[in-house]
Amino acid sequence: MLEGIITALGTLLIVIAVLFAAWWVTRKIAGSGQFGGRSRYMKIIDRMPVAQDRFLVLVRLGEKVYLLGVASSEITFLAEMEGEPDPLQESEQTAPVPMDFRELMKKLGRKNNGR
């Protein structure tokens, strides 16, 4: 009986030690910037999703700004600019137009009925 309790406590201590070590190593790696952290030469200015797993990204490298298309399997160079672009005013930003639920259901009903 006592041996079983000691074995269980020993196992519990080992599991806690492994979890603590994993947490500590993760904090050290994240803090060092080794994996996707900060860069001294590049900065992501803005990122806009255009589809699932696809983004447009503005990256500043020195005095130039690059527009990149980023997908899950590739990065495509799209354009190069001198200097940072001016931010859009709130009236210029595109926002999704809310659709009336009743109208949406009518459209879906027409598609299902073949109309």
Coordinates of N, CA, C and O in Angstrom, one line a residue:
M1 N 0.8 -1.2 0.0 CA 0.0 0.0 0.0 C 0.9 1.3 0.0 O 0.6 2.1 -0.8
L2 N 1.8 1.3 0.9 CA 2.7 2.5 1.0 C 3.6 2.6 -0.2 O 3.8 3.7 -0.7
E3 N 4.0 1.5 -0.8 CA 4.8 1.5 -2.0 C 4.0 2.1 -3.2 O 4.5 2.9 -4.0
G4 N 2.7 1.8 -3.3 CA 1.9 2.3 -4.3 C 1.7 3.8 -4.2 O 1.7 4.5 -5.2
I5 N 1.6 4.3 -3.0 CA 1.4 5.8 -2.8 C 2.7 6.5 -3.2 O 2.7 7.5 -3.8
I6 N 3.8 5.9 -2.8 CA 5.1 6.5 -3.1 C 5.4 6.5 -4.6 O 5.8 7.5 -5.2
T7 N 5.0 5.4 -5.3 CA 5.2 5.4 -6.7 C 4.3 6.4 -7.4 O 4.7 7.1 -8.3
A8 N 3.0 6.6 -6.9 CA 2.1 7.5 -7.5 C 2.6 9.0 -7.3 O 2.6 9.8 -8.2
L9 N 3.1 9.3 -6.1 CA 3.7 10.6 -5.8 C 4.9 10.9 -6.7 O 5.1 12.0 -7.2
G10 N 5.8 9.9 -6.8 CA 7.0 10.0 -7.7 C 6.6 10.3 -9.1 O 7.2 11.2 -9.8
T11 N 5.6 9.6 -9.6 CA 5.1 9.8 -11.0 C 4.5 11.2 -11.1 O 4.8 11.9 -12.1
L12 N 3.8 11.6 -10.2 CA 3.2 12.9 -10.2 C 4.2 14.0 -10.2 O 4.1 15.0 -11.0
L13 N 5.3 13.8 -9.4 CA 6.4 14.8 -9.4 C 7.1 14.9 -10.7 O 7.5 16.0 -11.2
I14 N 7.3 13.7 -11.3 CA 8.0 13.7 -12.6 C 7.1 14.4 -13.7 O 7.7 15.2 -14.5
V15 N 5.8 14.2 -13.7 CA 4.9 14.8 -14.7 C 5.0 16.3 -14.4 O 5.0 17.1 -15.4
I16 N 4.9 16.8 -13.2 CA 4.9 18.2 -12.9 C 6.3 18.8 -13.3 O 6.3 19.9 -13.9
A17 N 7.4 18.1 -13.1 CA 8.7 18.6 -13.5 C 8.8 18.7 -15.0 O 9.3 19.7 -15.6
V18 N 8.2 17.8 -15.8 CA 8.3 17.8 -17.2 C 7.4 19.0 -17.7 O 7.8 19.7 -18.7
L19 N 6.2 19.2 -17.2 CA 5.4 20.3 -17.6 C 6.0 21.6 -17.3 O 6.0 22.5 -18.1
F20 N 6.7 21.8 -16.1 CA 7.4 23.0 -15.8 C 8.5 23.2 -16.8 O 8.7 24.4 -17.2
A21 N 9.3 22.2 -17.1 CA 10.4 22.4 -18.1 C 9.9 22.8 -19.4 O 10.5 23.6 -20.1
A22 N 8.8 22.2 -19.9 CA 8.2 22.6 -21.2 C 7.8 24.0 -21.2 O 8.0 24.7 -22.1
W23 N 7.1 24.4 -20.1 CA 6.7 25.8 -20.0 C 7.9 26.8 -20.0 O 7.9 27.8 -20.7
W24 N 8.9 26.4 -19.3 CA 10.1 27.3 -19.2 C 10.8 27.4 -20.5 O 11.2 28.5 -21.0
V25 N 11.0 26.3 -21.2 CA 11.7 26.3 -22.5 C 10.8 27.1 -23.5 O 11.4 27.9 -24.3
T26 N 9.5 26.9 -23.5 CA 8.6 27.7 -24.4 C 8.8 29.2 -24.2 O 8.9 30.0 -25.1
R27 N 8.8 29.6 -22.9 CA 9.0 31.0 -22.6 C 10.3 31.6 -23.1 O 10.5 32.7 -23.6
K28 N 11.4 30.8 -22.9 CA 12.7 31.2 -23.4 C 12.8 31.3 -24.9 O 13.3 32.3 -25.4
I29 N 12.2 30.4 -25.6 CA 12.2 30.4 -27.1 C 11.4 31.6 -27.6 O 11.8 32.4 -28.4
A30 N 10.2 31.8 -27.0 CA 9.4 32.9 -27.4 C 10.0 34.3 -27.1 O 9.9 35.2 -27.9
G31 N 10.7 34.4 -26.0 CA 11.3 35.6 -25.6 C 12.5 36.0 -26.4 O 12.9 37.1 -26.6
S32 N 13.2 35.0 -27.0 CA 14.4 35.2 -27.7 C 14.2 35.7 -29.1 O 15.1 36.2 -29.8
G33 N 12.9 35.5 -29.6 CA 12.6 35.9 -31.0 C 13.2 35.0 -32.0 O 13.3 35.3 -33.2
Q34 N 13.6 33.8 -31.6 CA 14.2 32.8 -32.5 C 13.2 32.3 -33.5 O 13.6 32.0 -34.6
F35 N 12.0 32.1 -33.1 CA 11.0 31.6 -34.0 C 9.9 32.6 -34.3 O 8.9 32.7 -33.5
G36 N 10.0 33.4 -35.3 CA 8.9 34.3 -35.7 C 8.8 35.6 -34.8 O 7.7 36.2 -34.8
G37 N 9.8 35.9 -34.1 CA 9.7 37.0 -33.2 C 10.0 38.4 -33.9 O 9.6 38.6 -35.0
R38 N 10.7 39.2 -33.2 CA 11.0 40.5 -33.8 C 12.2 40.5 -34.7 O 13.0 39.6 -34.6
S39 N 12.2 41.4 -35.6 CA 13.3 41.5 -36.6 C 13.9 42.9 -36.5 O 13.2 43.9 -36.3
R40 N 15.2 43.0 -36.7 CA 15.9 44.3 -36.7 C 15.7 45.0 -38.0 O 15.9 46.2 -38.1
Y41 N 15.5 44.3 -39.1 CA 15.5 44.9 -40.4 C 14.1 44.9 -41.1 O 13.9 45.7 -42.0
M42 N 13.2 44.1 -40.7 CA 11.9 44.1 -41.3 C 10.8 44.3 -40.3 O 10.9 44.0 -39.1
K43 N 9.6 44.9 -40.8 CA 8.5 45.1 -40.0 C 7.2 44.9 -40.8 O 7.1 45.4 -41.9
I44 N 6.3 44.1 -40.3 CA 5.0 43.9 -40.9 C 4.2 45.1 -40.6 O 3.9 45.4 -39.4
I45 N 3.8 45.9 -41.6 CA 3.0 47.1 -41.3 C 1.6 46.8 -41.2 O 0.9 47.3 -40.3
D46 N 1.0 46.0 -42.1 CA -0.4 45.7 -42.0 C -0.6 44.3 -42.7 O 0.2 43.9 -43.5
R47 N -1.7 43.7 -42.3 CA -2.1 42.4 -42.8 C -3.6 42.4 -43.0 O -4.3 42.7 -42.1
M48 N -4.1 41.9 -44.2 CA -5.5 41.9 -44.4 C -5.9 40.5 -45.0 O -5.3 40.1 -46.0
P49 N -6.8 39.8 -44.3 CA -7.2 38.5 -44.9 C -8.1 38.7 -46.1 O -8.9 39.6 -46.2
V50 N -7.9 37.9 -47.1 CA -8.7 38.0 -48.3 C -9.5 36.7 -48.6 O -10.4 36.7 -49.3
A51 N -9.0 35.6 -48.0 CA -9.7 34.3 -48.0 C -9.2 33.4 -46.9 O -8.3 33.9 -46.2
Q52 N -9.7 32.3 -46.8 CA -9.2 31.4 -45.8 C -7.8 31.0 -46.1 O -7.4 30.6 -47.1
D53 N -6.9 31.3 -45.1 CA -5.4 31.0 -45.2 C -4.8 31.8 -46.3 O -3.7 31.4 -46.8
R54 N -5.3 33.0 -46.6 CA -4.7 33.8 -47.7 C -4.8 35.3 -47.2 O -5.8 35.7 -46.7
F55 N -3.6 36.0 -47.3 CA -3.5 37.3 -46.7 C -2.8 38.2 -47.7 O -1.9 37.8 -48.5
L56 N -3.1 39.5 -47.6 CA -2.2 40.5 -48.2 C -1.4 41.1 -47.1 O -2.0 41.5 -46.0
V57 N -0.1 41.3 -47.3 CA 0.8 41.8 -46.2 C 1.6 42.9 -46.7 O 2.2 42.8 -47.8
L58 N 1.7 44.0 -45.9 CA 2.6 45.1 -46.2 C 3.8 44.9 -45.3 O 3.7 44.9 -44.1
V59 N 5.0 44.8 -45.9 CA 6.3 44.6 -45.2 C 7.2 45.8 -45.5 O 7.5 46.1 -46.6
R60 N 7.7 46.4 -44.4 CA 8.7 47.5 -44.6 C 10.1 46.9 -44.4 O 10.4 46.2 -43.4
L61 N 11.0 47.1 -45.4 CA 12.3 46.7 -45.4 C 13.2 47.9 -45.7 O 13.3 48.3 -46.9
G62 N 13.8 48.5 -44.7 CA 14.5 49.7 -44.9 C 13.6 50.9 -45.3 O 12.6 51.1 -44.6
E63 N 13.8 51.5 -46.4 CA 13.0 52.6 -46.9 C 11.9 52.2 -47.8 O 11.0 52.9 -48.2
K64 N 11.9 50.9 -48.2 CA 10.9 50.4 -49.2 C 9.8 49.6 -48.5 O 10.0 49.0 -47.4
V65 N 8.6 49.6 -49.1 CA 7.5 48.8 -48.6 C 7.1 47.8 -49.7 O 7.0 48.2 -50.9
Y66 N 6.9 46.6 -49.3 CA 6.5 45.5 -50.3 C 5.2 45.0 -49.9 O 4.8 44.8 -48.8
L67 N 4.4 44.8 -51.0 CA 3.1 44.1 -50.9 C 3.2 42.7 -51.3 O 3.7 42.4 -52.4
L68 N 2.9 41.8 -50.4 CA 3.0 40.4 -50.6 C 1.7 39.7 -50.5 O 0.9 40.0 -49.7
G69 N 1.5 38.7 -51.3 CA 0.4 37.8 -51.1 C 0.8 36.5 -50.4 O 1.8 35.9 -50.9
V70 N 0.2 36.2 -49.3 CA 0.7 35.0 -48.5 C -0.5 34.0 -48.5 O -1.6 34.3 -48.1
A71 N -0.1 32.8 -48.9 CA -1.0 31.6 -48.8 C -0.3 30.6 -47.9 O 0.8 30.8 -47.5
S72 N -1.0 29.5 -47.7 CA -0.5 28.5 -46.7 C 0.7 27.8 -47.3 O 1.6 27.4 -46.6
S73 N 0.9 27.8 -48.7 CA 2.0 27.1 -49.3 C 3.0 28.0 -50.0 O 4.0 27.5 -50.5
E74 N 2.7 29.3 -50.1 CA 3.6 30.2 -50.9 C 3.4 31.6 -50.5 O 2.4 32.0 -49.9
I75 N 4.5 32.4 -50.9 CA 4.4 33.9 -50.7 C 4.7 34.5 -52.1 O 5.7 34.1 -52.7
T76 N 3.9 35.4 -52.5 CA 4.0 36.0 -53.9 C 4.3 37.5 -53.7 O 3.6 38.2 -53.0
F77 N 5.3 37.9 -54.4 CA 5.6 39.4 -54.5 C 4.6 40.0 -55.4 O 4.4 39.6 -56.5
L78 N 4.0 41.1 -54.9 CA 2.9 41.8 -55.7 C 3.3 43.2 -56.2 O 3.1 43.5 -57.3
A79 N 4.0 43.9 -55.3 CA 4.3 45.3 -55.6 C 5.4 45.8 -54.7 O 5.6 45.3 -53.6
E80 N 6.0 46.9 -55.1 CA 7.1 47.6 -54.3 C 6.7 49.1 -54.3 O 6.3 49.6 -55.3
M81 N 6.8 49.7 -53.1 CA 6.5 51.1 -52.9 C 7.7 51.8 -52.2 O 8.4 51.2 -51.5
E82 N 7.8 53.1 -52.5 CA 8.7 54.0 -51.7 C 8.0 54.6 -50.6 O 7.0 55.2 -50.7
G83 N 8.4 54.4 -49.4 CA 7.8 54.9 -48.2 C 6.5 54.2 -47.8 O 6.0 53.4 -48.6
E84 N 6.1 54.5 -46.6 CA 4.9 53.9 -46.1 C 3.6 54.6 -46.7 O 3.5 55.8 -46.8
P85 N 2.6 53.8 -47.0 CA 1.3 54.4 -47.6 C 0.6 55.1 -46.4 O 0.8 54.7 -45.3
D86 N -0.2 56.0 -46.8 CA -1.0 56.7 -45.8 C -2.2 55.8 -45.4 O -2.8 55.1 -46.2
P87 N -2.5 55.8 -44.1 CA -3.6 55.0 -43.6 C -4.9 55.5 -44.2 O -5.1 56.7 -44.4
L88 N -5.8 54.6 -44.4 CA -7.2 54.9 -44.9 C -8.0 55.6 -43.8 O -7.8 55.3 -42.6
Q89 N -8.8 56.6 -44.2 CA -9.8 57.2 -43.3 C -10.9 56.2 -43.1 O -11.1 55.3 -43.8
E90 N -11.6 56.4 -42.0 CA -12.7 55.4 -41.7 C -13.7 55.3 -42.8 O -14.2 54.3 -43.0
S91 N -14.0 56.4 -43.5 CA -15.0 56.4 -44.6 C -14.4 55.6 -45.8 O -15.2 55.1 -46.6
E92 N -13.1 55.5 -45.9 CA -12.5 54.7 -47.0 C -12.4 53.2 -46.8 O -12.3 52.5 -47.7
Q93 N -12.4 52.9 -45.5 CA -12.2 51.5 -45.2 C -13.5 50.7 -45.6 O -14.6 51.1 -45.4
T94 N -13.2 49.5 -46.2 CA -14.3 48.7 -46.6 C -14.8 47.8 -45.4 O -14.1 47.3 -44.7
A95 N -16.1 47.9 -45.3 CA -16.8 47.1 -44.2 C -17.8 46.2 -44.9 O -18.5 46.6 -45.9
P96 N -18.0 45.0 -44.4 CA -19.1 44.2 -45.0 C -20.4 44.8 -44.8 O -20.8 45.3 -43.8
V97 N -21.2 44.7 -45.9 CA -22.6 45.3 -45.9 C -23.5 44.2 -45.2 O -23.5 43.1 -45.7
P98 N -24.2 44.6 -44.1 CA -25.0 43.5 -43.5 C -26.2 43.2 -44.4 O -26.8 44.1 -45.1
M99 N -26.5 41.9 -44.5 CA -27.6 41.5 -45.4 C -28.8 41.1 -44.5 O -28.6 40.6 -43.4
D100 N -30.0 41.5 -44.9 CA -31.2 41.2 -44.2 C -31.4 39.7 -44.2 O -31.3 39.0 -45.2
F101 N -31.6 39.1 -43.0 CA -31.8 37.7 -42.8 C -32.9 37.1 -43.7 O -32.8 36.1 -44.3
R102 N -34.0 37.9 -43.7 CA -35.2 37.4 -44.5 C -34.8 37.3 -46.0 O -35.2 36.3 -46.7
E103 N -34.1 38.3 -46.5 CA -33.7 38.3 -47.9 C -32.7 37.1 -48.2 O -32.8 36.5 -49.2
L104 N -31.8 36.9 -47.3 CA -30.9 35.8 -47.4 C -31.6 34.4 -47.5 O -31.3 33.6 -48.3
M105 N -32.6 34.3 -46.6 CA -33.4 33.0 -46.6 C -34.2 32.9 -47.9 O -34.3 31.8 -48.5
K106 N -34.7 34.0 -48.5 CA -35.4 33.9 -49.7 C -34.5 33.5 -50.9 O -34.9 32.6 -51.7
K107 N -33.3 34.0 -50.9 CA -32.3 33.6 -51.9 C -32.0 32.2 -51.8 O -31.9 31.5 -52.8
L108 N -31.7 31.7 -50.6 CA -31.4 30.3 -50.4 C -32.6 29.4 -50.8 O -32.4 28.3 -51.3
G109 N -33.8 29.8 -50.5 CA -34.9 29.0 -50.8 C -35.1 28.9 -52.3 O -35.5 27.9 -52.9
R110 N -34.8 30.0 -53.1 CA -34.9 30.0 -54.5 C -33.9 29.0 -55.1 O -34.1 28.3 -56.1
K111 N -32.7 29.0 -54.5 CA -31.6 28.1 -55.0 C -32.0 26.6 -54.8 O -31.8 25.8 -55.7
N112 N -32.6 26.4 -53.7 CA -33.0 25.0 -53.4 C -34.2 24.5 -54.2 O -34.3 23.3 -54.5
N113 N -35.0 25.4 -54.6 CA -36.2 25.1 -55.4 C -35.9 25.1 -56.9 O -36.8 24.8 -57.7
G114 N -34.7 25.5 -57.3 CA -34.4 25.5 -58.7 C -34.8 26.8 -59.4 O -34.9 26.8 -60.6
R115 N -35.2 27.8 -58.7 CA -35.7 29.0 -59.4 C -34.5 29.9 -59.7 O -33.6 30.1 -59.0

